[in-house]
PDB file of C-alpha atoms and ligand atoms in Angstrom:
ATOM      1  CA  MET R   1     111.704  42.815  26.694  1.00 54.00           C
ATOM      2  CA  THR R   2     110.257  40.115  24.413  1.00 65.00           C
ATOM      3  CA  ALA R   3     107.769  40.757  21.574  1.00 84.00           C
ATOM      4  CA  LEU R   4     104.099  40.420  22.556  1.00 96.00           C
ATOM      5  CA  LYS R   5     102.909  36.841  22.027  1.00 97.00           C
ATOM      6  CA  HIS R   6      99.514  35.290  22.676  1.00 98.00           C
ATOM      7  CA  TYR R   7      98.490  31.640  23.014  1.00 98.00           C
ATOM      8  CA  LEU R   8      95.015  31.536  21.467  1.00 98.00           C
ATOM      9  CA  GLN R   9      95.271  28.265  19.581  1.00 98.00           C
ATOM     10  CA  PHE R  10      97.785  25.440  19.380  1.00 98.00           C
ATOM     11  CA  LYS R  11      99.230  26.575  16.069  1.00 97.00           C
ATOM     12  CA  ASP R  12     100.250  29.946  17.538  1.00 98.00           C
ATOM     13  CA  PHE R  13     103.589  28.325  18.437  1.00 98.00           C
ATOM     14  CA  THR R  14     106.125  26.651  16.154  1.00 98.00           C
ATOM     15  CA  ARG R  15     107.468  23.155  16.549  1.00 98.00           C
ATOM     16  CA  ASP R  16     110.710  24.642  17.820  1.00 98.00           C
ATOM     17  CA  GLU R  17     108.830  26.554  20.512  1.00 98.00           C
ATOM     18  CA  TYR R  18     107.099  23.325  21.579  1.00 98.00           C
ATOM     19  CA  ASP R  19     110.446  21.514  21.757  1.00 98.00           C
ATOM     20  CA  TYR R  20     111.639  24.274  24.082  1.00 98.00           C
ATOM     21  CA  LEU R  21     108.426  24.194  26.151  1.00 98.00           C
ATOM     22  CA  PHE R  22     108.376  20.407  26.653  1.00 98.00           C
ATOM     23  CA  GLU R  23     111.945  20.581  27.991  1.00 98.00           C
ATOM     24  CA  ARG R  24     111.099  23.546  30.171  1.00 98.00           C
ATOM     25  CA  ILE R  25     107.991  21.844  31.607  1.00 98.00           C
ATOM     26  CA  ARG R  26     110.175  18.919  32.676  1.00 98.00           C
ATOM     27  CA  TRP R  27     112.695  21.317  34.294  1.00 98.00           C
ATOM     28  CA  ILE R  28     109.993  23.281  36.112  1.00 98.00           C
ATOM     29  CA  LYS R  29     108.254  20.115  37.301  1.00 98.00           C
ATOM     30  CA  ASP R  30     111.471  18.501  38.567  1.00 98.00           C
ATOM     31  CA  LYS R  31     112.484  21.656  40.423  1.00 98.00           C
ATOM     32  CA  TYR R  32     109.054  21.929  42.038  1.00 98.00           C
ATOM     33  CA  LYS R  33     109.185  18.264  43.106  1.00 98.00           C
ATOM     34  CA  ARG R  34     112.526  18.990  44.788  1.00 98.00           C
ATOM     35  CA  TYR R  35     110.837  21.815  46.752  1.00 98.00           C
ATOM     36  CA  GLU R  36     113.154  24.390  45.138  1.00 98.00           C
ATOM     37  CA  PRO R  37     111.471  27.777  44.634  1.00 97.00           C
ATOM     38  CA  HIS R  38     111.343  29.214  41.113  1.00 98.00           C
ATOM     39  CA  HIS R  39     109.990  32.747  41.349  1.00 98.00           C
ATOM     40  CA  ALA R  40     110.427  33.710  37.704  1.00 98.00           C
ATOM     41  CA  LEU R  41     107.242  35.835  37.769  1.00 98.00           C
ATOM     42  CA  PHE R  42     107.805  37.507  41.150  1.00 98.00           C
ATOM     43  CA  ASP R  43     105.495  40.507  41.594  1.00 98.00           C
ATOM     44  CA  ARG R  44     103.620  39.849  38.317  1.00 98.00           C
ATOM     45  CA  SER R  45      99.839  39.439  38.110  1.00 98.00           C
ATOM     46  CA  LEU R  46      97.695  37.091  36.089  1.00 98.00           C
ATOM     47  CA  VAL R  47      94.036  37.990  35.510  1.00 98.00           C
ATOM     48  CA  MET R  48      91.811  34.959  34.925  1.00 98.00           C
ATOM     49  CA  ILE R  49      88.453  35.581  33.249  1.00 97.00           C
ATOM     50  CA  PHE R  50      85.919  32.768  33.392  1.00 97.00           C
ATOM     51  CA  GLU R  51      82.696  32.845  31.386  1.00 96.00           C
ATOM     52  CA  LYS R  52      82.279  29.081  31.880  1.00 97.00           C
ATOM     53  CA  ALA R  53      82.796  26.782  34.875  1.00 96.00           C
ATOM     54  CA  SER R  54      86.187  25.272  35.767  1.00 98.00           C
ATOM     55  CA  THR R  55      87.990  23.258  38.408  1.00 98.00           C
ATOM     56  CA  ARG R  56      91.348  22.265  36.856  1.00 98.00           C
ATOM     57  CA  THR R  57      92.000  25.370  34.771  1.00 98.00           C
ATOM     58  CA  ARG R  58      91.363  27.799  37.596  1.00 98.00           C
ATOM     59  CA  LEU R  59      93.296  25.777  40.119  1.00 98.00           C
ATOM     60  CA  SER R  60      96.314  25.116  37.897  1.00 98.00           C
ATOM     61  CA  PHE R  61      96.648  28.741  36.755  1.00 98.00           C
ATOM     62  CA  GLU R  62      96.121  30.164  40.236  1.00 98.00           C
ATOM     63  CA  ALA R  63      98.441  27.725  42.021  1.00 98.00           C
ATOM     64  CA  GLY R  64     100.950  27.971  39.161  1.00 98.00           C
ATOM     65  CA  MET R  65     101.147  31.751  39.316  1.00 98.00           C
ATOM     66  CA  GLN R  66     101.611  31.658  43.100  1.00 98.00           C
ATOM     67  CA  GLN R  67     104.392  29.088  42.741  1.00 98.00           C
ATOM     68  CA  LEU R  68     106.104  31.406  40.244  1.00 98.00           C
ATOM     69  CA  GLY R  69     106.053  34.172  42.853  1.00 98.00           C
ATOM     70  CA  GLY R  70     103.192  36.165  41.353  1.00 98.00           C
ATOM     71  CA  SER R  71      99.487  36.503  42.055  1.00 98.00           C
ATOM     72  CA  ALA R  72      96.305  35.544  40.245  1.00 98.00           C
ATOM     73  CA  ILE R  73      93.058  37.512  40.160  1.00 98.00           C
ATOM     74  CA  TYR R  74      89.779  35.767  39.358  1.00 97.00           C
ATOM     75  CA  LEU R  75      87.003  37.511  37.410  1.00 96.00           C
ATOM     76  CA  ASN R  76      83.791  35.977  36.148  1.00 94.00           C
ATOM     77  CA  THR R  77      80.963  37.193  33.978  1.00 88.00           C
ATOM     78  CA  ARG R  78      78.413  37.153  36.785  1.00 86.00           C
ATOM     79  CA  ASP R  79      80.012  39.690  39.083  1.00 85.00           C
ATOM     80  CA  SER R  80      82.140  41.839  36.771  1.00 87.00           C
ATOM     81  CA  GLN R  81      81.108  44.394  34.155  1.00 89.00           C
ATOM     82  CA  LEU R  82      81.832  41.765  31.480  1.00 87.00           C
ATOM     83  CA  GLY R  83      78.398  40.294  32.097  1.00 87.00           C
ATOM     84  CA  ARG R  84      76.755  43.699  31.778  1.00 90.00           C
ATOM     85  CA  GLY R  85      77.704  44.481  28.217  1.00 91.00           C
ATOM     86  CA  GLU R  86      81.062  46.269  28.519  1.00 94.00           C
ATOM     87  CA  PRO R  87      82.709  45.855  25.103  1.00 96.00           C
ATOM     88  CA  VAL R  88      85.391  43.198  25.132  1.00 96.00           C
ATOM     89  CA  GLU R  89      87.788  45.677  23.476  1.00 97.00           C
ATOM     90  CA  ASP R  90      87.360  48.148  26.373  1.00 97.00           C
ATOM     91  CA  ALA R  91      87.749  45.391  28.949  1.00 96.00           C
ATOM     92  CA  ALA R  92      90.990  44.311  27.252  1.00 97.00           C
ATOM     93  CA  GLN R  93      92.398  47.855  27.335  1.00 98.00           C
ATOM     94  CA  VAL R  94      91.693  48.231  31.049  1.00 97.00           C
ATOM     95  CA  ILE R  95      92.556  44.733  32.289  1.00 97.00           C
ATOM     96  CA  SER R  96      95.832  44.662  30.381  1.00 98.00           C
ATOM     97  CA  ARG R  97      96.972  47.927  32.001  1.00 98.00           C
ATOM     98  CA  MET R  98      96.674  46.346  35.443  1.00 97.00           C
ATOM     99  CA  SER R  99      98.181  42.922  34.794  1.00 98.00           C
ATOM    100  CA  ASP R 100     101.082  41.131  33.126  1.00 98.00           C
ATOM    101  CA  LEU R 101      99.151  38.217  31.676  1.00 98.00           C
ATOM    102  CA  VAL R 102      95.498  37.347  30.996  1.00 98.00           C
ATOM    103  CA  MET R 103      93.837  33.931  30.766  1.00 98.00           C
ATOM    104  CA  ILE R 104      90.320  33.705  29.335  1.00 98.00           C
ATOM    105  CA  ARG R 105      87.772  30.879  29.247  1.00 98.00           C
ATOM    106  CA  THR R 106      84.875  31.897  27.039  1.00 97.00           C
ATOM    107  CA  PHE R 107      82.478  30.927  24.239  1.00 97.00           C
ATOM    108  CA  GLU R 108      83.378  31.862  20.622  1.00 97.00           C
ATOM    109  CA  GLN R 109      87.043  32.081  19.617  1.00 98.00           C
ATOM    110  CA  ASP R 110      86.256  35.493  18.152  1.00 97.00           C
ATOM    111  CA  ILE R 111      85.831  36.901  21.700  1.00 97.00           C
ATOM    112  CA  ILE R 112      89.348  35.960  22.729  1.00 98.00           C
ATOM    113  CA  GLU R 113      90.774  37.150  19.397  1.00 98.00           C
ATOM    114  CA  ARG R 114      89.164  40.577  19.916  1.00 98.00           C
ATOM    115  CA  PHE R 115      90.439  40.712  23.483  1.00 98.00           C
ATOM    116  CA  ALA R 116      93.980  39.860  22.368  1.00 98.00           C
ATOM    117  CA  ALA R 117      93.901  42.451  19.593  1.00 98.00           C
ATOM    118  CA  ASN R 118      93.321  45.125  22.256  1.00 98.00           C
ATOM    119  CA  SER R 119      95.594  43.778  24.971  1.00 98.00           C
ATOM    120  CA  ARG R 120      98.999  45.119  25.983  1.00 98.00           C
ATOM    121  CA  VAL R 121      99.909  41.817  27.629  1.00 98.00           C
ATOM    122  CA  PRO R 122      99.915  38.153  26.516  1.00 98.00           C
ATOM    123  CA  VAL R 123      96.512  36.443  26.392  1.00 98.00           C
ATOM    124  CA  ILE R 124      96.067  32.692  26.961  1.00 99.00           C
ATOM    125  CA  ASN R 125      93.117  30.616  25.774  1.00 98.00           C
ATOM    126  CA  GLY R 126      91.790  28.713  28.794  1.00 98.00           C
ATOM    127  CA  LEU R 127      89.139  27.044  26.580  1.00 98.00           C
ATOM    128  CA  THR R 128      86.791  28.342  23.916  1.00 98.00           C
ATOM    129  CA  ASN R 129      84.069  26.558  21.942  1.00 98.00           C
ATOM    130  CA  GLU R 130      86.706  25.889  19.271  1.00 98.00           C
ATOM    131  CA  TYR R 131      89.971  25.129  21.122  1.00 98.00           C
ATOM    132  CA  HIS R 132      91.617  24.074  24.393  1.00 98.00           C
ATOM    133  CA  PRO R 133      95.350  24.484  23.722  1.00 98.00           C
ATOM    134  CA  CYS R 134      96.550  24.444  27.361  1.00 99.00           C
ATOM    135  CA  GLN R 135      95.007  21.009  27.799  1.00 99.00           C
ATOM    136  CA  ILE R 136      96.696  19.566  24.716  1.00 98.00           C
ATOM    137  CA  LEU R 137     100.023  21.096  25.791  1.00 99.00           C
ATOM    138  CA  ALA R 138      99.704  19.155  29.058  1.00 99.00           C
ATOM    139  CA  ASP R 139      98.415  16.012  27.313  1.00 99.00           C
ATOM    140  CA  ILE R 140     101.301  15.833  24.852  1.00 99.00           C
ATOM    141  CA  TYR R 141     103.778  16.500  27.633  1.00 99.00           C
ATOM    142  CA  THR R 142     102.151  13.630  29.563  1.00 99.00           C
ATOM    143  CA  TYR R 143     102.487  11.342  26.551  1.00 99.00           C
ATOM    144  CA  ILE R 144     106.175  12.251  26.187  1.00 98.00           C
ATOM    145  CA  GLU R 145     106.766  11.701  29.901  1.00 98.00           C
ATOM    146  CA  HIS R 146     105.338   8.183  29.718  1.00 98.00           C
ATOM    147  CA  ARG R 147     106.282   7.027  26.231  1.00 98.00           C
ATOM    148  CA  GLY R 148     108.784   9.439  24.609  1.00 98.00           C
ATOM    149  CA  PRO R 149     108.296  11.512  21.439  1.00 98.00           C
ATOM    150  CA  ILE R 150     104.793  11.702  19.958  1.00 98.00           C
ATOM    151  CA  GLN R 151     106.037  12.229  16.386  1.00 98.00           C
ATOM    152  CA  GLY R 152     104.946   9.358  14.150  1.00 98.00           C
ATOM    153  CA  ARG R 153     102.473   7.996  16.737  1.00 98.00           C
ATOM    154  CA  THR R 154      98.717   7.558  16.305  1.00 98.00           C
ATOM    155  CA  VAL R 155      96.101   9.156  18.557  1.00 98.00           C
ATOM    156  CA  ALA R 156      92.523   7.836  18.407  1.00 98.00           C
ATOM    157  CA  TRP R 157      89.853  10.409  19.187  1.00 98.00           C
ATOM    158  CA  VAL R 158      86.470   8.825  19.969  1.00 98.00           C
ATOM    159  CA  GLY R 159      83.418  11.077  20.365  1.00 98.00           C
ATOM    160  CA  ASP R 160      82.538  14.687  19.699  1.00 98.00           C
ATOM    161  CA  SER R 161      84.535  16.816  17.236  1.00 98.00           C
ATOM    162  CA  ASN R 162      84.771  19.538  19.889  1.00 98.00           C
ATOM    163  CA  ASN R 163      87.390  22.016  21.159  1.00 98.00           C
ATOM    164  CA  MET R 164      89.635  19.169  22.363  1.00 98.00           C
ATOM    165  CA  CYS R 165      89.400  17.283  19.088  1.00 98.00           C
ATOM    166  CA  ASN R 166      90.141  20.405  17.014  1.00 98.00           C
ATOM    167  CA  THR R 167      93.208  21.112  19.125  1.00 98.00           C
ATOM    168  CA  TRP R 168      94.519  17.539  18.813  1.00 98.00           C
ATOM    169  CA  LEU R 169      94.162  17.928  15.032  1.00 98.00           C
ATOM    170  CA  GLN R 170      96.138  21.184  14.982  1.00 97.00           C
ATOM    171  CA  ALA R 171      98.812  19.595  17.149  1.00 98.00           C
ATOM    172  CA  ALA R 172      99.083  16.611  14.785  1.00 98.00           C
ATOM    173  CA  GLU R 173      99.823  18.875  11.823  1.00 97.00           C
ATOM    174  CA  LEU R 174     102.431  20.790  13.770  1.00 97.00           C
ATOM    175  CA  LEU R 175     104.166  17.952  15.626  1.00 98.00           C
ATOM    176  CA  ASP R 176     103.731  15.331  12.898  1.00 98.00           C
ATOM    177  CA  PHE R 177     101.603  12.555  14.371  1.00 98.00           C
ATOM    178  CA  LYS R 178      98.308  11.021  13.183  1.00 98.00           C
ATOM    179  CA  VAL R 179      94.815  11.411  14.616  1.00 98.00           C
ATOM    180  CA  HIS R 180      92.113   8.823  13.893  1.00 98.00           C
ATOM    181  CA  VAL R 181      88.772  10.494  14.546  1.00 98.00           C
ATOM    182  CA  SER R 182      85.495   8.656  14.986  1.00 98.00           C
ATOM    183  CA  THR R 183      82.345  10.699  15.609  1.00 98.00           C
ATOM    184  CA  PRO R 184      78.669   9.821  15.166  1.00 98.00           C
ATOM    185  CA  PRO R 185      77.147  10.907  11.838  1.00 97.00           C
ATOM    186  CA  GLY R 186      76.333  14.609  11.903  1.00 97.00           C
ATOM    187  CA  TYR R 187      79.113  15.424  14.406  1.00 97.00           C
ATOM    188  CA  GLU R 188      82.098  15.136  12.060  1.00 96.00           C
ATOM    189  CA  VAL R 189      85.189  17.364  12.117  1.00 95.00           C
ATOM    190  CA  GLU R 190      84.827  20.675  10.302  1.00 93.00           C
ATOM    191  CA  PRO R 191      88.394  21.191   8.992  1.00 91.00           C
ATOM    192  CA  GLU R 192      87.945  24.926   8.484  1.00 91.00           C
ATOM    193  CA  ARG R 193      86.616  25.494  12.002  1.00 90.00           C
ATOM    194  CA  ALA R 194      89.441  23.358  13.361  1.00 91.00           C
ATOM    195  CA  GLY R 195      91.896  25.645  11.547  1.00 91.00           C
ATOM    196  CA  LEU R 196      93.584  22.796   9.643  1.00 92.00           C
ATOM    197  CA  HIS R 197      95.895  23.004   6.654  1.00 91.00           C
ATOM    198  CA  GLY R 198      94.956  19.590   5.264  1.00 90.00           C
ATOM    199  CA  THR R 199      98.385  18.003   5.658  1.00 92.00           C
ATOM    200  CA  GLY R 200      96.992  14.469   5.801  1.00 92.00           C
ATOM    201  CA  HIS R 201      97.529  13.997   9.526  1.00 95.00           C
ATOM    202  CA  PHE R 202      93.955  12.956  10.232  1.00 95.00           C
ATOM    203  CA  GLU R 203      91.587  10.269   9.092  1.00 96.00           C
ATOM    204  CA  GLN R 204      87.869   9.846   9.844  1.00 96.00           C
ATOM    205  CA  PHE R 205      86.381   6.457  10.818  1.00 98.00           C
ATOM    206  CA  ALA R 206      82.684   5.570  10.970  1.00 97.00           C
ATOM    207  CA  ASP R 207      83.430   2.797  13.490  1.00 98.00           C
ATOM    208  CA  PRO R 208      85.190   3.806  16.746  1.00 98.00           C
ATOM    209  CA  LEU R 209      86.740   0.334  17.042  1.00 98.00           C
ATOM    210  CA  GLU R 210      88.460   0.823  13.669  1.00 98.00           C
ATOM    211  CA  ALA R 211      89.774   4.208  14.811  1.00 98.00           C
ATOM    212  CA  CYS R 212      91.396   2.588  17.862  1.00 98.00           C
ATOM    213  CA  LYS R 213      93.228  -0.147  15.928  1.00 98.00           C
ATOM    214  CA  GLY R 214      96.972   0.198  16.543  1.00 98.00           C
ATOM    215  CA  ALA R 215      96.566   3.560  18.336  1.00 98.00           C
ATOM    216  CA  HIS R 216      99.265   4.598  20.838  1.00 98.00           C
ATOM    217  CA  LEU R 217      96.870   6.883  22.679  1.00 99.00           C
ATOM    218  CA  VAL R 218      93.083   6.618  22.946  1.00 99.00           C
ATOM    219  CA  THR R 219      91.309   9.715  24.152  1.00 98.00           C
ATOM    220  CA  THR R 220      87.811  11.102  24.452  1.00 98.00           C
ATOM    221  CA  ASP R 221      85.790  13.842  26.122  1.00 98.00           C
ATOM    222  CA  VAL R 222      82.238  14.587  27.259  1.00 98.00           C
ATOM    223  CA  TRP R 223      79.438  14.165  24.727  1.00 98.00           C
ATOM    224  CA  THR R 224      78.037  17.600  25.576  1.00 98.00           C
ATOM    225  CA  SER R 225      80.503  20.448  26.031  1.00 98.00           C
ATOM    226  CA  MET R 226      79.787  23.590  28.027  1.00 97.00           C
ATOM    227  CA  GLY R 227      77.546  25.901  26.052  1.00 96.00           C
ATOM    228  CA  TYR R 228      75.806  23.029  24.205  1.00 96.00           C
ATOM    229  CA  GLU R 229      73.551  21.864  27.053  1.00 96.00           C
ATOM    230  CA  ALA R 230      70.357  22.416  24.991  1.00 98.00           C
ATOM    231  CA  GLU R 231      71.514  19.577  22.692  1.00 97.00           C
ATOM    232  CA  ASN R 232      72.109  17.139  25.548  1.00 97.00           C
ATOM    233  CA  GLU R 233      69.165  14.816  24.951  1.00 97.00           C
ATOM    234  CA  ALA R 234      69.867  14.394  21.231  1.00 97.00           C
ATOM    235  CA  ARG R 235      73.572  13.893  21.939  1.00 98.00           C
ATOM    236  CA  MET R 236      72.957  11.171  24.545  1.00 98.00           C
ATOM    237  CA  LYS R 237      71.189   9.152  21.852  1.00 98.00           C
ATOM    238  CA  ALA R 238      73.600   9.931  19.004  1.00 98.00           C
ATOM    239  CA  PHE R 239      76.774   9.150  20.982  1.00 98.00           C
ATOM    240  CA  ALA R 240      75.608   5.933  22.717  1.00 98.00           C
ATOM    241  CA  ASP R 241      78.059   3.734  20.720  1.00 98.00           C
ATOM    242  CA  TRP R 242      80.993   6.144  21.168  1.00 98.00           C
ATOM    243  CA  CYS R 243      81.945   4.950  24.641  1.00 98.00           C
ATOM    244  CA  VAL R 244      85.623   4.002  25.035  1.00 98.00           C
ATOM    245  CA  ASP R 245      85.601   0.472  26.458  1.00 98.00           C
ATOM    246  CA  ALA R 246      87.967  -2.460  27.040  1.00 98.00           C
ATOM    247  CA  GLU R 247      87.316  -3.827  23.540  1.00 98.00           C
ATOM    248  CA  MET R 248      88.563  -0.578  21.956  1.00 98.00           C
ATOM    249  CA  MET R 249      91.630  -0.523  24.205  1.00 98.00           C
ATOM    250  CA  ALA R 250      92.353  -4.172  23.330  1.00 98.00           C
ATOM    251  CA  VAL R 251      92.728  -3.468  19.582  1.00 98.00           C
ATOM    252  CA  ALA R 252      95.071  -0.512  20.205  1.00 98.00           C
ATOM    253  CA  ALA R 253      98.893  -0.813  20.451  1.00 98.00           C
ATOM    254  CA  PRO R 254     100.139  -2.972  23.359  1.00 98.00           C
ATOM    255  CA  ASP R 255     101.541   0.080  25.178  1.00 98.00           C
ATOM    256  CA  VAL R 256      98.490   2.294  24.554  1.00 98.00           C
ATOM    257  CA  LEU R 257      97.609   5.045  27.036  1.00 99.00           C
ATOM    258  CA  PHE R 258      94.156   6.432  27.810  1.00 99.00           C
ATOM    259  CA  MET R 259      93.589  10.157  28.399  1.00 99.00           C
ATOM    260  CA  HIS R 260      90.567  12.322  29.204  1.00 98.00           C
ATOM    261  CA  CYS R 261      90.805  16.042  29.949  1.00 98.00           C
ATOM    262  CA  LEU R 262      88.146  15.656  32.708  1.00 98.00           C
ATOM    263  CA  PRO R 263      85.531  16.079  34.049  1.00 98.00           C
ATOM    264  CA  ALA R 264      84.443  12.580  32.929  1.00 98.00           C
ATOM    265  CA  HIS R 265      81.106  10.797  32.870  1.00 98.00           C
ATOM    266  CA  ARG R 266      81.738   7.116  33.559  1.00 98.00           C
ATOM    267  CA  GLY R 267      79.312   4.973  31.570  1.00 98.00           C
ATOM    268  CA  GLU R 268      78.889   7.643  28.871  1.00 98.00           C
ATOM    269  CA  GLU R 269      82.048   8.528  26.878  1.00 98.00           C
ATOM    270  CA  VAL R 270      84.233   6.013  28.792  1.00 98.00           C
ATOM    271  CA  THR R 271      83.679   2.962  30.975  1.00 98.00           C
ATOM    272  CA  ALA R 272      84.862   2.985  34.591  1.00 98.00           C
ATOM    273  CA  GLU R 273      87.014  -0.044  33.730  1.00 98.00           C
ATOM    274  CA  VAL R 274      89.049   2.007  31.223  1.00 98.00           C
ATOM    275  CA  ILE R 275      89.336   5.357  33.000  1.00 98.00           C
ATOM    276  CA  ASP R 276      90.165   3.700  36.322  1.00 98.00           C
ATOM    277  CA  GLY R 277      92.280   0.969  34.701  1.00 98.00           C
ATOM    278  CA  PRO R 278      96.063   0.524  34.273  1.00 98.00           C
ATOM    279  CA  GLN R 279      96.313   2.194  30.841  1.00 98.00           C
ATOM    280  CA  SER R 280      94.749   5.420  32.093  1.00 98.00           C
ATOM    281  CA  VAL R 281      97.022   8.380  32.917  1.00 98.00           C
ATOM    282  CA  VAL R 282      94.261  10.894  33.627  1.00 98.00           C
ATOM    283  CA  TRP R 283      95.610  12.007  37.027  1.00 98.00           C
ATOM    284  CA  ASP R 284      99.099  12.670  35.633  1.00 98.00           C
ATOM    285  CA  GLU R 285      97.413  14.494  32.776  1.00 98.00           C
ATOM    286  CA  ALA R 286      95.491  16.719  35.202  1.00 98.00           C
ATOM    287  CA  GLU R 287      98.586  17.422  37.338  1.00 98.00           C
ATOM    288  CA  ASN R 288     100.617  18.322  34.282  1.00 98.00           C
ATOM    289  CA  ARG R 289      98.276  21.233  33.578  1.00 99.00           C
ATOM    290  CA  LEU R 290     100.038  22.935  36.495  1.00 98.00           C
ATOM    291  CA  HIS R 291     103.593  22.358  35.287  1.00 98.00           C
ATOM    292  CA  ALA R 292     102.791  22.990  31.605  1.00 99.00           C
ATOM    293  CA  GLN R 293     101.066  26.294  32.276  1.00 98.00           C
ATOM    294  CA  LYS R 294     103.876  27.498  34.536  1.00 98.00           C
ATOM    295  CA  ALA R 295     106.276  26.984  31.622  1.00 98.00           C
ATOM    296  CA  LEU R 296     103.792  28.637  29.263  1.00 98.00           C
ATOM    297  CA  MET R 297     103.305  31.710  31.473  1.00 98.00           C
ATOM    298  CA  GLU R 298     107.037  32.093  32.020  1.00 98.00           C
ATOM    299  CA  TYR R 299     107.651  31.856  28.264  1.00 98.00           C
ATOM    300  CA  LEU R 300     104.945  34.371  27.332  1.00 98.00           C
ATOM    301  CA  VAL R 301     106.140  36.967  29.841  1.00 98.00           C
ATOM    302  CA  LEU R 302     109.927  36.484  29.785  1.00 97.00           C
ATOM    303  CA  GLY R 303     110.740  34.540  26.624  1.00 97.00           C
ATOM    304  CA  ARG R 304     113.159  31.610  26.599  1.00 97.00           C
ATOM    305  CA  ALA R 305     114.803  31.033  29.949  1.00 93.00           C
ATOM    306  CA  GLU R 306     118.385  30.941  28.615  1.00 77.00           C
ATOM    307  CA  ALA R 307     117.852  34.394  27.052  1.00 50.00           C
ATOM    308  CA  ASN R 308     116.775  35.995  30.389  1.00 47.00           C
TER     309      ASN R 308
HETATM  310  N1   CP N 401      90.091  19.922  31.712  1.00 61.16           N
HETATM  311  C1   CP N 401      89.669  21.121  32.140  1.00 61.16           C
HETATM  312  O1   CP N 401      89.903  22.144  31.500  1.00 61.16           O
HETATM  313  O2   CP N 401      88.992  21.090  33.319  1.00 61.16           O
HETATM  314  P1   CP N 401      88.168  22.285  33.986  1.00 61.16           P
HETATM  315  O3   CP N 401      86.937  22.500  33.158  1.00 61.16           O
HETATM  316  O4   CP N 401      87.852  21.770  35.368  1.00 61.16           O
HETATM  317  O5   CP N 401      89.014  23.506  34.018  1.00 61.16           O
HETATM  318  N1  NVA N 402      84.900  19.844  25.736  1.00 61.16           N
HETATM  319  C1  NVA N 402      84.688  20.180  27.123  1.00 61.16           C
HETATM  320  C2  NVA N 402      86.000  20.286  27.811  1.00 61.16           C
HETATM  321  C3  NVA N 402      85.911  20.641  29.288  1.00 61.16           C
HETATM  322  C4  NVA N 402      87.241  20.814  29.926  1.00 61.16           C
HETATM  323  C5  NVA N 402      83.900  21.486  27.216  1.00 61.16           C
HETATM  324  O1  NVA N 402      84.172  22.397  26.412  1.00 61.16           O
HETATM  325  O2  NVA N 402      83.024  21.581  28.049  1.00 61.16           O
END
């Protein structure tokens, strides 16, 4: 039996744990591609709680759990008691007595922290207003798969300082790479909210083109994240110049990659030319959610594979 571990933000794991996980993701992916079953979580159940919409996260967790020999149960706010005011602490007590693992997509990070504090089983952050660690796990794995180690590389983040941006920044501190961030005025990174230690792994740029200079990876995300829809009109105006285009990609490193967690809005945060162009690895990135989360779930429930 391993000690209870949660994955609520990127910095919940050490660099050594990430080294293990990146290797394990590769192993799990290769085995799956060879059509060899790997039922490490046979008979176990994952409960997935969604308070916001999802395509990739739901699909990758549900398919991933089935491929590991277990089952996944979907709950949402609309048709469970969660939407009718049951305290999150009570929900955590009950749900964690009937499952082996819980994944939650919700609003404030505080909600998932309170759930985890009352859970008997590991809790995974499937996106909050503040963080999206499962996505960055898959993104960094995708970078490694295409280009090798990310340590010492530069990632350019163009756009909103949202959950994705915060998680890239945490990852940079932990795995020792740089993030160049360019946001419109008024949308800058809030280091405290991002949970940073101020280790000098990120730099802010007023001009997105400057941020992209020499970058090994250029990445962006929607201008308006889920939960911020009321700000959409103001954001459309403020972010108009923060669209990743061919000019930005041209000043980056010669072997630069483009990533986007998806869903994307072509013509807003990225041009069709870039996202559908040769430097884009967005489909690999999406697929790797599946393999990365299988390794993550296995690790949280069983610990390191060699110790099983
Ligand atoms: N990237 C991502 O998390 O996608 P979904 O919102 O479709 O889950
Ligand atoms: N920042 C986006 C990511 C969606 C996967 C959001 O929170 O809506």
